[in-house]
């Protein structure tokens, strides 16, 4: 049996992009300097992988509750998530043969799928 997780929408402001990059000690200019990001082919500054990973974890733990243990995560990045995008998370959970829950997560923007993840959760 599958459980559909509630949708979560995050407005990705420049403050979100910059503050989370700095919080993860990622000082690459494409995460805080719009001109540098555009020079390198982007349309604006964009989320780093550590932030995206944390957002996937937050989405799953907000649904599963504070007592869960994340056992592992497989993550694949897709389209960049830029400042001013809305990042929409959806997910589906099922119970695996070993009793752990497996949560499939997708994070999408208007530009396409930003992240696809599989998160293994134990209660």
GROMACS .gro file of N, CA, C and O in nm:
model
  492
    1UNK      N    1   0.084  -0.118   0.000
    1UNK     CA    2   0.000   0.000   0.000
    1UNK      C    3   0.089   0.125   0.000
    1UNK      O    4   0.188   0.131   0.073
    2UNK      N    5   0.052   0.221  -0.080
    2UNK     CA    6   0.126   0.347  -0.087
    2UNK      C    7   0.053   0.458  -0.014
    2UNK      O    8  -0.070   0.462  -0.012
    3UNK      N    9   0.130   0.547   0.045
    3UNK     CA   10   0.076   0.667   0.108
    3UNK      C   11   0.126   0.787   0.030
    3UNK      O   12   0.246   0.798   0.003
    4UNK      N   13   0.034   0.875  -0.008
    4UNK     CA   14   0.072   0.997  -0.078
    4UNK      C   15   0.100   1.105   0.026
    4UNK      O   16   0.016   1.131   0.112
    5UNK      N   17   0.217   1.163   0.020
    5UNK     CA   18   0.255   1.270   0.112
    5UNK      C   19   0.190   1.400   0.069
    5UNK      O   20   0.167   1.422  -0.051
    6UNK      N   21   0.163   1.490   0.162
    6UNK     CA   22   0.109   1.621   0.124
    6UNK      C   23   0.213   1.699   0.044
    6UNK      O   24   0.334   1.683   0.063
    7UNK      N   25   0.166   1.783  -0.043
    7UNK     CA   26   0.253   1.869  -0.124
    7UNK      C   27   0.309   1.981  -0.037
    7UNK      O   28   0.240   2.032   0.051
    8UNK      N   29   0.435   2.016  -0.062
    8UNK     CA   30   0.497   2.130   0.006
    8UNK      C   31   0.555   2.222  -0.100
    8UNK      O   32   0.632   2.178  -0.185
    9UNK      N   33   0.516   2.349  -0.094
    9UNK     CA   34   0.568   2.449  -0.186
    9UNK      C   35   0.658   2.546  -0.110
    9UNK      O   36   0.619   2.598  -0.006
   10UNK      N   37   0.776   2.570  -0.165
   10UNK     CA   38   0.872   2.661  -0.105
   10UNK      C   39   0.904   2.772  -0.204
   10UNK      O   40   0.948   2.744  -0.317
   11UNK      N   41   0.880   2.896  -0.165
   11UNK     CA   42   0.920   3.011  -0.245
   11UNK      C   43   1.070   3.029  -0.227
   11UNK      O   44   1.117   3.058  -0.117
   12UNK      N   45   1.144   3.011  -0.334
   12UNK     CA   46   1.291   3.018  -0.327
   12UNK      C   47   1.333   3.162  -0.356
   12UNK      O   48   1.350   3.202  -0.470
   13UNK      N   49   1.348   3.237  -0.250
   13UNK     CA   50   1.389   3.377  -0.261
   13UNK      C   51   1.541   3.384  -0.271
   13UNK      O   52   1.611   3.288  -0.238
   14UNK      N   53   1.594   3.497  -0.313
   14UNK     CA   54   1.740   3.513  -0.310
   14UNK      C   55   1.796   3.490  -0.169
   14UNK      O   56   1.904   3.431  -0.154
   15UNK      N   57   1.724   3.533  -0.067
   15UNK     CA   58   1.769   3.511   0.071
   15UNK      C   59   1.781   3.363   0.102
   15UNK      O   60   1.877   3.320   0.167
   16UNK      N   61   1.686   3.282   0.057
   16UNK     CA   62   1.693   3.137   0.078
   16UNK      C   63   1.817   3.081   0.011
   16UNK      O   64   1.894   3.005   0.072
   17UNK      N   65   1.841   3.118  -0.114
   17UNK     CA   66   1.956   3.065  -0.187
   17UNK      C   67   2.087   3.105  -0.119
   17UNK      O   68   2.174   3.021  -0.094
   18UNK      N   69   2.101   3.232  -0.089
   18UNK     CA   70   2.227   3.283  -0.034
   18UNK      C   71   2.251   3.233   0.108
   18UNK      O   72   2.359   3.184   0.141
   19UNK      N   73   2.150   3.243   0.193
   19UNK     CA   74   2.169   3.206   0.334
   19UNK      C   75   2.198   3.057   0.349
   19UNK      O   76   2.280   3.018   0.433
   20UNK      N   77   2.133   2.974   0.269
   20UNK     CA   78   2.158   2.830   0.282
   20UNK      C   79   2.294   2.792   0.223
   20UNK      O   80   2.360   2.702   0.276
   21UNK      N   81   2.338   2.860   0.119
   21UNK     CA   82   2.472   2.835   0.066
   21UNK      C   83   2.576   2.871   0.172
   21UNK      O   84   2.670   2.795   0.198
   22UNK      N   85   2.560   2.988   0.233
   22UNK     CA   86   2.655   3.030   0.335
   22UNK      C   87   2.649   2.938   0.457
   22UNK      O   88   2.753   2.907   0.516
   23UNK      N   89   2.530   2.893   0.495
   23UNK     CA   90   2.516   2.804   0.611
   23UNK      C   91   2.586   2.671   0.587
   23UNK      O   92   2.631   2.607   0.683
   24UNK      N   93   2.596   2.630   0.462
   24UNK     CA   94   2.664   2.504   0.430
   24UNK      C   95   2.810   2.528   0.390
   24UNK      O   96   2.877   2.437   0.340
   25UNK      N   97   2.857   2.651   0.412
   25UNK     CA   98   2.995   2.690   0.385
   25UNK      C   99   3.031   2.675   0.238
   25UNK      O  100   3.145   2.644   0.202
   26UNK      N  101   2.933   2.697   0.151
   26UNK     CA  102   2.955   2.692   0.006
   26UNK      C  103   2.965   2.836  -0.043
   26UNK      O  104   2.866   2.907  -0.052
   27UNK      N  105   3.085   2.877  -0.075
   27UNK     CA  106   3.109   3.015  -0.115
   27UNK      C  107   3.123   3.031  -0.266
   27UNK      O  108   3.170   3.134  -0.313
   28UNK      N  109   3.082   2.930  -0.342
   28UNK     CA  110   3.085   2.942  -0.488
   28UNK      C  111   2.998   3.059  -0.529
   28UNK      O  112   2.883   3.072  -0.485
   29UNK      N  113   3.052   3.142  -0.617
   29UNK     CA  114   2.982   3.266  -0.651
   29UNK      C  115   2.846   3.246  -0.718
   29UNK      O  116   2.759   3.331  -0.706
   30UNK      N  117   2.824   3.133  -0.782
   30UNK     CA  118   2.695   3.110  -0.850
   30UNK      C  119   2.579   3.096  -0.752
   30UNK      O  120   2.463   3.096  -0.793
   31UNK      N  121   2.611   3.087  -0.622
   31UNK     CA  122   2.507   3.075  -0.520
   31UNK      C  123   2.479   3.207  -0.448
   31UNK      O  124   2.389   3.211  -0.363
   32UNK      N  125   2.553   3.313  -0.482
   32UNK     CA  126   2.528   3.442  -0.417
   32UNK      C  127   2.551   3.564  -0.506
   32UNK      O  128   2.515   3.674  -0.467
   33UNK      N  129   2.608   3.545  -0.625
   33UNK     CA  130   2.640   3.656  -0.713
   33UNK      C  131   2.569   3.636  -0.846
   33UNK      O  132   2.610   3.555  -0.929
   34UNK      N  133   2.458   3.710  -0.865
   34UNK     CA  134   2.376   3.692  -0.986
   34UNK      C  135   2.458   3.713  -1.113
   34UNK      O  136   2.445   3.636  -1.208
   35UNK      N  137   2.541   3.816  -1.116
   35UNK     CA  138   2.620   3.842  -1.237
   35UNK      C  139   2.712   3.725  -1.270
   35UNK      O  140   2.725   3.687  -1.387
   36UNK      N  141   2.774   3.669  -1.170
   36UNK     CA  142   2.862   3.553  -1.193
   36UNK      C  143   2.782   3.433  -1.242
   36UNK      O  144   2.825   3.361  -1.332
   37UNK      N  145   2.666   3.410  -1.184
   37UNK     CA  146   2.582   3.298  -1.226
   37UNK      C  147   2.540   3.314  -1.372
   37UNK      O  148   2.543   3.218  -1.450
   38UNK      N  149   2.502   3.435  -1.411
   38UNK     CA  150   2.461   3.460  -1.550
   38UNK      C  151   2.581   3.444  -1.644
   38UNK      O  152   2.568   3.385  -1.752
   39UNK      N  153   2.696   3.496  -1.606
   39UNK     CA  154   2.817   3.479  -1.688
   39UNK      C  155   2.848   3.332  -1.713
   39UNK      O  156   2.901   3.296  -1.818
   40UNK      N  157   2.813   3.248  -1.618
   40UNK     CA  158   2.842   3.105  -1.631
   40UNK      C  159   2.726   3.027  -1.693
   40UNK      O  160   2.726   2.904  -1.690
   41UNK      N  161   2.628   3.098  -1.746
   41UNK     CA  162   2.521   3.032  -1.820
   41UNK      C  163   2.390   3.014  -1.747
   41UNK      O  164   2.294   2.961  -1.804
   42UNK      N  165   2.382   3.056  -1.621
   42UNK     CA  166   2.257   3.043  -1.547
   42UNK      C  167   2.167   3.163  -1.570
   42UNK      O  168   2.209   3.265  -1.626
   43UNK      N  169   2.042   3.151  -1.528
   43UNK     CA  170   1.953   3.267  -1.539
   43UNK      C  171   1.953   3.350  -1.411
   43UNK      O  172   1.907   3.462  -1.410
   44UNK      N  173   2.006   3.293  -1.303
   44UNK     CA  174   2.012   3.362  -1.174
   44UNK      C  175   2.092   3.273  -1.080
   44UNK      O  176   2.136   3.165  -1.119
   45UNK      N  177   2.108   3.316  -0.954
   45UNK     CA  178   2.171   3.230  -0.854
   45UNK      C  179   2.082   3.108  -0.832
   45UNK      O  180   1.962   3.113  -0.859
   46UNK      N  181   2.141   2.998  -0.783
   46UNK     CA  182   2.063   2.875  -0.768
   46UNK      C  183   2.107   2.797  -0.644
   46UNK      O  184   2.217   2.815  -0.594
   47UNK      N  185   2.016   2.711  -0.598
   47UNK     CA  186   2.040   2.629  -0.479
   47UNK      C  187   2.159   2.537  -0.499
   47UNK      O  188   2.182   2.485  -0.609
   48UNK      N  189   2.232   2.512  -0.391
   48UNK     CA  190   2.340   2.413  -0.397
   48UNK      C  191   2.286   2.276  -0.355
   48UNK      O  192   2.175   2.263  -0.303
   49UNK      N  193   2.366   2.173  -0.379
   49UNK     CA  194   2.320   2.036  -0.354
   49UNK      C  195   2.297   2.010  -0.205
   49UNK      O  196   2.207   1.935  -0.167
   50UNK      N  197   2.377   2.071  -0.118
   50UNK     CA  198   2.357   2.049   0.025
   50UNK      C  199   2.223   2.105   0.071
   50UNK      O  200   2.154   2.044   0.154
   51UNK      N  201   2.185   2.220   0.018
   51UNK     CA  202   2.055   2.276   0.052
   51UNK      C  203   1.943   2.187   0.002
   51UNK      O  204   1.847   2.158   0.075
   52UNK      N  205   1.955   2.143  -0.123
   52UNK     CA  206   1.852   2.055  -0.179
   52UNK      C  207   1.839   1.928  -0.096
   52UNK      O  208   1.728   1.884  -0.065
   53UNK      N  209   1.951   1.870  -0.056
   53UNK     CA  210   1.948   1.750   0.027
   53UNK      C  211   1.876   1.777   0.159
   53UNK      O  212   1.792   1.697   0.203
   54UNK      N  213   1.908   1.889   0.222
   54UNK     CA  214   1.841   1.925   0.347
   54UNK      C  215   1.692   1.947   0.330
   54UNK      O  216   1.613   1.910   0.417
   55UNK      N  217   1.652   2.006   0.217
   55UNK     CA  218   1.509   2.028   0.192
   55UNK      C  219   1.435   1.896   0.173
   55UNK      O  220   1.323   1.880   0.221
   56UNK      N  221   1.498   1.800   0.104
   56UNK     CA  222   1.437   1.668   0.089
   56UNK      C  223   1.421   1.603   0.226
   56UNK      O  224   1.315   1.549   0.260
   57UNK      N  225   1.525   1.610   0.309
   57UNK     CA  226   1.518   1.554   0.445
   57UNK      C  227   1.406   1.620   0.525
   57UNK      O  228   1.330   1.553   0.595
   58UNK      N  229   1.398   1.752   0.517
   58UNK     CA  230   1.293   1.824   0.591
   58UNK      C  231   1.154   1.780   0.545
   58UNK      O  232   1.065   1.758   0.627
   59UNK      N  233   1.136   1.768   0.415
   59UNK     CA  234   1.006   1.725   0.361
   59UNK      C  235   0.966   1.590   0.419
   59UNK      O  236   0.852   1.571   0.465
   60UNK      N  237   1.058   1.496   0.422
   60UNK     CA  238   1.027   1.362   0.472
   60UNK      C  239   1.005   1.363   0.623
   60UNK      O  240   0.909   1.303   0.673
   61UNK      N  241   1.090   1.431   0.699
   61UNK     CA  242   1.074   1.431   0.845
   61UNK      C  243   0.953   1.512   0.890
   61UNK      O  244   0.892   1.479   0.991
   62UNK      N  245   0.917   1.617   0.817
   62UNK     CA  246   0.793   1.689   0.849
   62UNK      C  247   0.674   1.596   0.838
   62UNK      O  248   0.579   1.604   0.916
   63UNK      N  249   0.677   1.505   0.742
   63UNK     CA  250   0.567   1.410   0.722
   63UNK      C  251   0.577   1.296   0.824
   63UNK      O  252   0.477   1.260   0.887
   64UNK      N  253   0.696   1.240   0.842
   64UNK     CA  254   0.710   1.118   0.923
   64UNK      C  255   0.715   1.145   1.073
   64UNK      O  256   0.685   1.056   1.152
   65UNK      N  257   0.754   1.266   1.112
   65UNK     CA  258   0.757   1.300   1.254
   65UNK      C  259   0.897   1.304   1.310
   65UNK      O  260   0.992   1.250   1.252
   66UNK      N  261   0.911   1.365   1.428
   66UNK     CA  262   1.044   1.390   1.485
   66UNK      C  263   1.115   1.266   1.539
   66UNK      O  264   1.234   1.270   1.564
   67UNK      N  265   1.044   1.157   1.557
   67UNK     CA  266   1.106   1.037   1.615
   67UNK      C  267   1.166   0.944   1.512
   67UNK      O  268   1.227   0.843   1.548
   68UNK      N  269   1.152   0.974   1.384
   68UNK     CA  270   1.202   0.883   1.280
   68UNK      C  271   1.353   0.893   1.267
   68UNK      O  272   1.415   0.992   1.305
   69UNK      N  273   1.409   0.789   1.210
   69UNK     CA  274   1.550   0.787   1.175
   69UNK      C  275   1.562   0.772   1.024
   69UNK      O  276   1.502   0.681   0.967
   70UNK      N  277   1.636   0.863   0.962
   70UNK     CA  278   1.663   0.850   0.819
   70UNK      C  279   1.777   0.751   0.803
   70UNK      O  280   1.886   0.772   0.856
   71UNK      N  281   1.753   0.642   0.732
   71UNK     CA  282   1.853   0.536   0.717
   71UNK      C  283   1.943   0.558   0.596
   71UNK      O  284   2.052   0.504   0.590
   72UNK      N  285   1.898   0.634   0.501
   72UNK     CA  286   1.978   0.658   0.382
   72UNK      C  287   1.898   0.732   0.278
   72UNK      O  288   1.775   0.739   0.285
   73UNK      N  289   1.970   0.788   0.180
   73UNK     CA  290   1.903   0.863   0.076
   73UNK      C  291   1.983   0.853  -0.053
   73UNK      O  292   2.105   0.869  -0.052
   74UNK      N  293   1.914   0.826  -0.160
   74UNK     CA  294   1.970   0.835  -0.294
   74UNK      C  295   1.909   0.958  -0.357
   74UNK      O  296   1.786   0.976  -0.353
   75UNK      N  297   1.993   1.042  -0.416
   75UNK     CA  298   1.945   1.170  -0.467
   75UNK      C  299   2.002   1.193  -0.606
   75UNK      O  300   2.117   1.157  -0.633
   76UNK      N  301   1.920   1.250  -0.693
   76UNK     CA  302   1.964   1.286  -0.827
   76UNK      C  303   1.916   1.427  -0.857
   76UNK      O  304   1.797   1.456  -0.846
   77UNK      N  305   2.009   1.513  -0.892
   77UNK     CA  306   1.972   1.650  -0.929
   77UNK      C  307   1.934   1.656  -1.077
   77UNK      O  308   1.991   1.583  -1.158
   78UNK      N  309   1.844   1.747  -1.106
   78UNK     CA  310   1.802   1.769  -1.244
   78UNK      C  311   1.818   1.915  -1.280
   78UNK      O  312   1.926   1.972  -1.267
   79UNK      N  313   1.708   1.979  -1.315
   79UNK     CA  314   1.709   2.121  -1.354
   79UNK      C  315   1.747   2.207  -1.233
   79UNK      O  316   1.709   2.177  -1.121
   80UNK      N  317   1.822   2.315  -1.256
   80UNK     CA  318   1.856   2.404  -1.144
   80UNK      C  319   1.730   2.466  -1.083
   80UNK      O  320   1.628   2.483  -1.149
   81UNK      N  321   1.741   2.499  -0.956
   81UNK     CA  322   1.636   2.573  -0.885
   81UNK      C  323   1.690   2.712  -0.858
   81UNK      O  324   1.780   2.728  -0.774
   82UNK      N  325   1.639   2.809  -0.931
   82UNK     CA  326   1.689   2.946  -0.924
   82UNK      C  327   1.612   3.030  -0.823
   82UNK      O  328   1.499   2.996  -0.785
   83UNK      N  329   1.673   3.142  -0.786
   83UNK     CA  330   1.602   3.242  -0.707
   83UNK      C  331   1.474   3.280  -0.782
   83UNK      O  332   1.475   3.288  -0.906
   84UNK      N  333   1.367   3.299  -0.710
   84UNK     CA  334   1.234   3.336  -0.757
   84UNK      C  335   1.155   3.217  -0.812
   84UNK      O  336   1.041   3.234  -0.853
   85UNK      N  337   1.213   3.097  -0.811
   85UNK     CA  338   1.136   2.977  -0.847
   85UNK      C  339   1.050   2.937  -0.727
   85UNK      O  340   1.080   2.971  -0.612
   86UNK      N  341   0.946   2.860  -0.754
   86UNK     CA  342   0.872   2.790  -0.650
   86UNK      C  343   0.910   2.644  -0.662
   86UNK      O  344   0.897   2.584  -0.770
   87UNK      N  345   0.961   2.586  -0.554
   87UNK     CA  346   1.002   2.446  -0.552
   87UNK      C  347   0.891   2.366  -0.484
   87UNK      O  348   0.858   2.390  -0.367
   88UNK      N  349   0.831   2.276  -0.559
   88UNK     CA  350   0.717   2.198  -0.512
   88UNK      C  351   0.758   2.053  -0.490
   88UNK      O  352   0.802   1.985  -0.584
   89UNK      N  353   0.743   2.009  -0.366
   89UNK     CA  354   0.777   1.871  -0.331
   89UNK      C  355   0.652   1.786  -0.325
   89UNK      O  356   0.550   1.827  -0.270
   90UNK      N  357   0.663   1.665  -0.382
   90UNK     CA  358   0.559   1.563  -0.371
   90UNK      C  359   0.629   1.432  -0.335
   90UNK      O  360   0.750   1.417  -0.356
   91UNK      N  361   0.553   1.340  -0.279
   91UNK     CA  362   0.615   1.214  -0.243
   91UNK      C  363   0.515   1.102  -0.225
   91UNK      O  364   0.395   1.125  -0.209
   92UNK      N  365   0.569   0.980  -0.225
   92UNK     CA  366   0.491   0.859  -0.202
   92UNK      C  367   0.573   0.768  -0.113
   92UNK      O  368   0.693   0.751  -0.135
   93UNK      N  369   0.508   0.709  -0.014
   93UNK     CA  370   0.576   0.620   0.079
   93UNK      C  371   0.516   0.480   0.070
   93UNK      O  372   0.396   0.464   0.050
   94UNK      N  373   0.603   0.383   0.087
   94UNK     CA  374   0.559   0.242   0.093
   94UNK      C  375   0.644   0.171   0.196
   94UNK      O  376   0.752   0.218   0.232
   95UNK      N  377   0.597   0.058   0.242
   95UNK     CA  378   0.673  -0.023   0.335
   95UNK      C  379   0.751  -0.127   0.256
   95UNK      O  380   0.693  -0.199   0.174
   96UNK      N  381   0.882  -0.133   0.279
   96UNK     CA  382   0.968  -0.230   0.211
   96UNK      C  383   0.959  -0.365   0.280
   96UNK      O  384   0.906  -0.376   0.392
   97UNK      N  385   1.013  -0.467   0.217
   97UNK     CA  386   1.009  -0.602   0.271
   97UNK      C  387   1.077  -0.612   0.408
   97UNK      O  388   1.038  -0.692   0.493
   98UNK      N  389   1.179  -0.529   0.432
   98UNK     CA  390   1.250  -0.533   0.560
   98UNK      C  391   1.183  -0.451   0.669
   98UNK      O  392   1.234  -0.438   0.779
   99UNK      N  393   1.067  -0.392   0.638
   99UNK     CA  394   0.992  -0.315   0.737
   99UNK      C  395   1.021  -0.166   0.736
   99UNK      O  396   0.946  -0.089   0.796
  100UNK      N  397   1.129  -0.124   0.671
  100UNK     CA  398   1.154   0.020   0.659
  100UNK      C  399   1.055   0.080   0.561
  100UNK      O  400   1.003   0.012   0.473
  101UNK      N  401   1.031   0.208   0.582
  101UNK     CA  402   0.951   0.281   0.483
  101UNK      C  403   1.045   0.339   0.378
  101UNK      O  404   1.154   0.386   0.409
  102UNK      N  405   1.002   0.336   0.255
  102UNK     CA  406   1.076   0.393   0.143
  102UNK      C  407   0.992   0.506   0.087
  102UNK      O  408   0.877   0.485   0.049
  103UNK      N  409   1.050   0.625   0.085
  103UNK     CA  410   0.978   0.743   0.038
  103UNK      C  411   1.041   0.791  -0.091
  103UNK      O  412   1.161   0.820  -0.095
  104UNK      N  413   0.962   0.798  -0.196
  104UNK     CA  414   1.006   0.855  -0.323
  104UNK      C  415   0.965   1.000  -0.326
  104UNK      O  416   0.847   1.032  -0.305
  105UNK      N  417   1.062   1.089  -0.350
  105UNK     CA  418   1.038   1.233  -0.345
  105UNK      C  419   1.074   1.295  -0.479
  105UNK      O  420   1.175   1.259  -0.540
  106UNK      N  421   0.991   1.390  -0.521
  106UNK     CA  422   1.022   1.471  -0.639
  106UNK      C  423   1.007   1.617  -0.601
  106UNK      O  424   0.910   1.655  -0.536
  107UNK      N  425   1.107   1.697  -0.640
  107UNK     CA  426   1.101   1.841  -0.621
  107UNK      C  427   1.105   1.907  -0.758
  107UNK      O  428   1.202   1.887  -0.832
  108UNK      N  429   1.002   1.982  -0.791
  108UNK     CA  430   0.991   2.039  -0.926
  108UNK      C  431   0.975   2.191  -0.922
  108UNK      O  432   0.919   2.245  -0.827
  109UNK      N  433   1.027   2.253  -1.027
  109UNK     CA  434   1.003   2.395  -1.052
  109UNK      C  435   0.937   2.405  -1.189
  109UNK      O  436   0.917   2.304  -1.257
  110UNK      N  437   0.908   2.527  -1.232
  110UNK     CA  438   0.851   2.545  -1.366
  110UNK      C  439   0.948   2.495  -1.473
  110UNK      O  440   0.907   2.457  -1.583
  111UNK      N  441   1.078   2.492  -1.441
  111UNK     CA  442   1.180   2.447  -1.536
  111UNK      C  443   1.197   2.296  -1.544
  111UNK      O  444   1.274   2.247  -1.625
  112UNK      N  445   1.126   2.220  -1.459
  112UNK     CA  446   1.135   2.075  -1.461
  112UNK      C  447   1.170   2.018  -1.326
  112UNK      O  448   1.167   2.087  -1.224
  113UNK      N  449   1.205   1.890  -1.325
  113UNK     CA  450   1.237   1.824  -1.199
  113UNK      C  451   1.375   1.868  -1.151
  113UNK      O  452   1.475   1.847  -1.219
  114UNK      N  453   1.378   1.928  -1.033
  114UNK     CA  454   1.503   1.973  -0.972
  114UNK      C  455   1.572   1.859  -0.898
  114UNK      O  456   1.694   1.845  -0.902
  115UNK      N  457   1.494   1.776  -0.831
  115UNK     CA  458   1.552   1.666  -0.753
  115UNK      C  459   1.456   1.547  -0.752
  115UNK      O  460   1.335   1.563  -0.747
  116UNK      N  461   1.517   1.429  -0.762
  116UNK     CA  462   1.445   1.304  -0.741
  116UNK      C  463   1.523   1.228  -0.634
  116UNK      O  464   1.647   1.219  -0.642
  117UNK      N  465   1.453   1.180  -0.534
  117UNK     CA  466   1.522   1.114  -0.422
  117UNK      C  467   1.442   0.994  -0.375
  117UNK      O  468   1.320   0.990  -0.386
  118UNK      N  469   1.516   0.899  -0.319
  118UNK     CA  470   1.458   0.787  -0.248
  118UNK      C  471   1.515   0.788  -0.108
  118UNK      O  472   1.638   0.786  -0.092
  119UNK      N  473   1.428   0.797  -0.009
  119UNK     CA  474   1.470   0.809   0.130
  119UNK      C  475   1.420   0.688   0.206
  119UNK      O  476   1.302   0.654   0.199
  120UNK      N  477   1.512   0.623   0.279
  120UNK     CA  478   1.476   0.508   0.361
  120UNK      C  479   1.458   0.555   0.504
  120UNK      O  480   1.548   0.620   0.560
  121UNK      N  481   1.344   0.521   0.564
  121UNK     CA  482   1.306   0.573   0.695
  121UNK      C  483   1.272   0.458   0.789
  121UNK      O  484   1.199   0.366   0.750
  122UNK      N  485   1.324   0.463   0.911
  122UNK     CA  486   1.287   0.367   1.016
  122UNK      C  487   1.223   0.446   1.129
  122UNK      O  488   1.269   0.554   1.165
  123UNK      N  489   1.117   0.391   1.188
  123UNK     CA  490   1.050   0.458   1.299
  123UNK      C  491   1.116   0.423   1.431
  123UNK      O  492   1.167   0.318   1.450
   0.00000   0.00000   0.00000
